[in-house]
Tab-separated table of C-alpha atoms in Angstrom:
chain	number	residue	atom	x	y	z
Y	1	MET	CA	-0.001	0.000	-0.001
Y	2	PHE	CA	1.335	3.436	-0.911
Y	3	LYS	CA	1.733	5.992	1.876
Y	4	GLY	CA	1.892	9.246	-0.053
Y	5	ALA	CA	0.276	10.915	-3.063
Y	6	LEU	CA	2.214	13.595	-4.953
Y	7	PHE	CA	-0.079	15.804	-7.010
Y	8	ASP	CA	0.552	17.999	-9.987
Y	9	LEU	CA	-1.775	21.012	-9.972
Y	10	ASP	CA	-2.668	22.326	-13.430
Y	11	GLY	CA	-4.987	19.868	-15.155
Y	12	VAL	CA	-5.074	17.479	-12.202
Y	13	ILE	CA	-6.565	19.407	-9.295
Y	14	ALA	CA	-7.953	22.347	-11.270
Y	15	ASP	CA	-7.820	23.417	-14.900
Y	16	THR	CA	-5.657	26.459	-14.300
Y	17	ALA	CA	-3.581	25.658	-17.406
Y	18	VAL	CA	-6.114	27.616	-19.470
Y	19	PHE	CA	-5.247	30.741	-17.480
Y	20	HIS	CA	-1.544	30.157	-18.128
Y	21	PHE	CA	-1.828	29.909	-21.894
Y	22	ALA	CA	-4.282	32.807	-22.153
Y	23	ALA	CA	-1.742	34.969	-20.309
Y	24	TRP	CA	1.040	33.834	-22.637
Y	25	ARG	CA	-1.091	34.529	-25.709
Y	26	ASN	CA	-1.920	38.059	-24.570
Y	27	LEU	CA	1.714	38.778	-23.723
Y	28	ILE	CA	3.062	37.551	-27.059
Y	29	LYS	CA	0.393	39.442	-28.984
Y	30	LYS	CA	1.225	42.625	-27.060
Y	31	TYR	CA	4.996	42.555	-27.566
Y	32	PHE	CA	5.530	40.557	-30.768
Y	33	ASN	CA	2.148	40.794	-32.539
Y	34	ALA	CA	2.195	37.039	-32.971
Y	35	ASP	CA	-0.396	34.323	-32.362
Y	36	LEU	CA	0.260	31.070	-30.542
Y	37	PRO	CA	-1.379	27.898	-31.913
Y	38	ASP	CA	-3.455	25.648	-29.676
Y	39	GLU	CA	-1.017	22.746	-30.076
Y	40	LEU	CA	1.752	24.748	-28.395
Y	41	GLU	CA	-0.198	24.694	-25.121
Y	42	GLU	CA	0.655	21.014	-24.553
Y	43	LYS	CA	4.367	21.832	-24.711
Y	44	THR	CA	3.995	24.459	-21.979
Y	45	LYS	CA	1.986	22.239	-19.629
Y	46	GLY	CA	3.628	21.022	-16.460
Y	47	VAL	CA	6.861	22.964	-16.865
Y	48	SER	CA	8.138	26.114	-15.171
Y	49	ARG	CA	7.266	29.660	-16.221
Y	50	GLU	CA	10.767	30.189	-17.563
Y	51	ASP	CA	10.794	26.913	-19.502
Y	52	SER	CA	7.368	27.747	-20.956
Y	53	LEU	CA	8.684	31.081	-22.189
Y	54	ARG	CA	11.704	29.368	-23.744
Y	55	VAL	CA	9.383	26.961	-25.609
Y	56	ILE	CA	7.317	29.879	-26.904
Y	57	LEU	CA	10.273	32.016	-27.972
Y	58	ASP	CA	11.896	29.022	-29.674
Y	59	TYR	CA	8.662	28.403	-31.581
Y	60	LEU	CA	8.570	32.057	-32.676
Y	61	GLN	CA	12.322	31.964	-33.435
Y	62	ILE	CA	12.776	35.041	-31.267
Y	63	SER	CA	15.740	35.777	-29.025
Y	64	VAL	CA	15.604	38.358	-26.226
Y	65	PRO	CA	18.212	39.592	-23.723
Y	66	ALA	CA	18.175	38.154	-20.211
Y	67	ASP	CA	16.655	41.270	-18.651
Y	68	ALA	CA	13.829	41.337	-21.218
Y	69	PHE	CA	13.254	37.618	-20.666
Y	70	ALA	CA	12.874	38.203	-16.923
Y	71	ARG	CA	10.432	41.083	-17.491
Y	72	LEU	CA	8.301	39.013	-19.844
Y	73	ALA	CA	8.129	36.141	-17.347
Y	74	GLU	CA	7.193	38.501	-14.515
Y	75	GLU	CA	4.521	40.320	-16.519
Y	76	LYS	CA	2.996	37.021	-17.554
Y	77	ASN	CA	2.873	35.930	-13.928
Y	78	GLU	CA	1.183	39.159	-12.875
Y	79	ALA	CA	-1.511	38.627	-15.517
Y	80	TYR	CA	-1.925	35.000	-14.466
Y	81	VAL	CA	-2.262	35.834	-10.765
Y	82	ALA	CA	-4.852	38.501	-11.602
Y	83	ALA	CA	-6.838	35.906	-13.566
Y	84	LEU	CA	-6.779	33.569	-10.553
Y	85	GLU	CA	-9.049	35.967	-8.658
Y	86	VAL	CA	-12.028	34.157	-10.185
Y	87	LEU	CA	-10.941	30.792	-8.725
Y	88	THR	CA	-13.323	29.120	-6.263
Y	89	PRO	CA	-13.828	25.497	-5.159
Y	90	ASP	CA	-16.132	25.184	-8.184
Y	91	TYR	CA	-12.995	25.030	-10.325
Y	92	ILE	CA	-11.834	21.760	-8.748
Y	93	LEU	CA	-11.864	19.131	-11.486
Y	94	PRO	CA	-14.491	16.351	-11.405
Y	95	GLY	CA	-13.743	13.531	-8.982
Y	96	ILE	CA	-10.749	15.200	-7.328
Y	97	ALA	CA	-12.450	16.266	-4.094
Y	98	ASP	CA	-13.773	12.737	-3.542
Y	99	PHE	CA	-10.429	11.179	-4.488
Y	100	ILE	CA	-8.578	13.397	-2.007
Y	101	GLN	CA	-11.086	12.531	0.707
Y	102	THR	CA	-10.658	8.807	0.030
Y	103	LEU	CA	-6.871	9.121	0.217
Y	104	GLN	CA	-7.139	10.912	3.552
Y	105	GLU	CA	-9.565	8.323	4.925
Y	106	ASN	CA	-7.014	5.635	4.075
Y	107	GLY	CA	-4.169	7.414	5.837
Y	108	VAL	CA	-2.391	8.583	2.695
Y	109	LYS	CA	-0.404	11.817	3.053
Y	110	LEU	CA	-0.750	14.419	0.306
Y	111	ALA	CA	1.897	16.697	-1.197
Y	112	LEU	CA	1.787	19.214	-4.021
Y	113	ALA	CA	4.465	18.723	-6.692
Y	114	SER	CA	3.679	21.549	-9.080
Y	115	ALA	CA	5.954	23.671	-11.242
Y	116	SER	CA	3.728	26.627	-10.384
Y	117	LYS	CA	5.141	29.068	-7.845
Y	118	ASN	CA	1.522	30.069	-7.213
Y	119	GLY	CA	0.566	26.633	-5.853
Y	120	PRO	CA	-0.167	27.761	-2.269
Y	121	LEU	CA	-2.373	30.618	-3.509
Y	122	ILE	CA	-4.318	28.322	-5.819
Y	123	LEU	CA	-4.888	25.683	-3.127
Y	124	GLU	CA	-6.146	28.418	-0.808
Y	125	LYS	CA	-8.645	29.701	-3.377
Y	126	LEU	CA	-9.815	26.144	-4.057
Y	127	GLY	CA	-10.303	25.533	-0.328
Y	128	LEU	CA	-7.797	22.677	-0.352
Y	129	SER	CA	-4.908	24.080	1.686
Y	130	GLU	CA	-5.759	21.988	4.750
Y	131	ALA	CA	-5.835	18.770	2.707
Y	132	PHE	CA	-2.128	18.914	1.835
Y	133	ASP	CA	0.565	17.902	4.281
Y	134	ALA	CA	3.407	19.377	2.214
Y	135	ILE	CA	3.990	21.695	-0.733
Y	136	ALA	CA	7.230	21.374	-2.677
Y	137	ASP	CA	8.634	24.795	-3.576
Y	138	PRO	CA	9.683	24.830	-7.260
Y	139	ALA	CA	11.979	27.772	-6.512
Y	140	ASN	CA	14.101	25.464	-4.361
Y	141	VAL	CA	14.686	22.650	-6.861
Y	142	ALA	CA	17.565	22.650	-9.324
Y	143	ASN	CA	15.716	21.300	-12.344
Y	144	GLY	CA	12.129	21.479	-13.534
Y	145	LYS	CA	10.084	18.665	-15.059
Y	146	PRO	CA	10.845	16.314	-16.805
Y	147	ALA	CA	13.621	16.071	-14.201
Y	148	PRO	CA	12.402	14.315	-11.024
Y	149	ASP	CA	13.444	17.062	-8.590
Y	150	ILE	CA	10.007	18.425	-7.662
Y	151	PHE	CA	8.628	14.941	-6.941
Y	152	LEU	CA	11.684	14.032	-4.894
Y	153	ALA	CA	11.178	17.233	-2.883
Y	154	ALA	CA	7.472	16.500	-2.410
Y	155	ALA	CA	8.160	12.994	-1.106
Y	156	GLN	CA	10.851	14.366	1.189
Y	157	GLY	CA	8.354	16.914	2.490
Y	158	LEU	CA	6.129	14.031	3.560
Y	159	GLY	CA	9.051	12.177	5.121
Y	160	LEU	CA	8.571	9.309	2.671
Y	161	ALA	CA	10.661	7.497	0.095
Y	162	PRO	CA	9.426	8.112	-3.483
Y	163	ALA	CA	8.912	4.363	-3.863
Y	164	ASP	CA	6.212	4.590	-1.191
Y	165	CYS	CA	4.312	7.240	-3.144
Y	166	ILE	CA	2.125	7.620	-6.196
Y	167	GLY	CA	2.411	10.678	-8.412
Y	168	VAL	CA	-0.596	12.054	-10.301
Y	169	GLU	CA	0.022	13.970	-13.535
Y	170	ASP	CA	-1.632	15.057	-16.787
Y	171	ALA	CA	1.459	16.127	-18.753
Y	172	VAL	CA	4.100	14.134	-20.639
Y	173	ALA	CA	6.949	15.918	-18.847
Y	174	GLY	CA	5.269	15.313	-15.497
Y	175	VAL	CA	4.836	11.581	-15.994
Y	176	THR	CA	8.464	11.330	-17.091
Y	177	ALA	CA	9.463	13.160	-13.898
Y	178	ILE	CA	7.438	10.802	-11.688
Y	179	ASN	CA	8.985	7.752	-13.317
Y	180	ALA	CA	12.471	9.197	-12.874
Y	181	SER	CA	11.790	9.906	-9.194
Y	182	GLY	CA	10.955	6.296	-8.414
Y	183	ALA	CA	7.344	7.027	-7.482
Y	184	TYR	CA	4.455	5.132	-9.104
Y	185	SER	CA	3.053	7.210	-11.974
Y	186	VAL	CA	-0.700	7.673	-12.345
Y	187	ALA	CA	-1.707	9.694	-15.407
Y	188	VAL	CA	-4.905	11.481	-16.312
Y	189	GLY	CA	-5.378	11.992	-20.037
Y	190	GLY	CA	-4.794	10.494	-23.474
Y	191	ASP	CA	-2.501	8.005	-25.164
Y	192	GLU	CA	0.451	10.399	-25.065
Y	193	LEU	CA	0.653	9.483	-21.372
Y	194	ASN	CA	1.031	5.737	-21.916
Y	195	HIS	CA	4.494	5.834	-20.342
Y	196	ALA	CA	2.668	6.081	-16.990
Y	197	LYS	CA	2.341	2.928	-14.915
Y	198	LEU	CA	-1.427	3.452	-14.756
Y	199	ARG	CA	-3.643	5.782	-16.793
Y	200	PHE	CA	-7.190	7.068	-16.427
Y	201	LYS	CA	-9.005	9.029	-19.136
Y	202	SER	CA	-10.100	11.809	-16.803
Y	203	THR	CA	-9.932	12.936	-13.191
Y	204	ALA	CA	-13.486	11.692	-12.766
Y	205	ASP	CA	-12.207	8.167	-13.470
Y	206	LEU	CA	-9.525	8.132	-10.745
Y	207	ASP	CA	-10.161	5.008	-8.700
Y	208	PHE	CA	-8.437	4.456	-5.362
Y	209	THR	CA	-9.047	0.699	-5.360
Y	210	LYS	CA	-7.596	0.245	-8.856
Y	211	ILE	CA	-4.525	2.301	-7.940
Y	212	LYS	CA	-4.066	0.400	-4.670
Y	213	THR	CA	-4.325	-2.945	-6.488
Y	214	ALA	CA	-1.922	-1.927	-9.266
Y	215	PHE	CA	0.572	-0.524	-6.786
Y	216	GLY	CA	0.445	-3.754	-4.814
Y	217	LYS	CA	1.557	-5.715	-7.871
Y	218	ILE	CA	4.902	-3.904	-8.149
Y	219	ASP	CA	7.770	-6.369	-8.022
């Protein structure tokens, strides 16, 4: 039986990824008069603000000085945080509240393993702050996803070995990070996430019993 659950945030607990990409689109339109295609959003999911900006600038084949890069990242974050004002518990994705409650009832500790530096604020607005025993600070890890650092930090925050934890993700980079950490990867989404140990189509399909059974079969 696993003892800890390490959660990504965007697309797993709440669909805040839409706020991220809308902020990026507005920023790029403002400064470069360019449009970002929908398919680019997947490449910015689950990674840090700075890595997202690098993906976008690489796509646009634009290079900016370090100080301009920092200003763009900060302005995007300000727009994103302003958009979060509308967040309420109604934004929690289907099935997540019940899944979290079931984990708690079974003695599983919860940690947030998100690339978002705004994780604590978002959990507060969703009314979930009290549910989490630890929040890994992405500012204190050396490497972002797909490196395992944030999941290693989240497990450490719970006082657990990664092998005693599951990780829940909806992004390719996130699942790769969970696997590299040694935790048991549980994905929510499509076939692009088939490198996860266990996959559900949506958050509404997350099933504690199925996860517990699959985890128990690890050699």
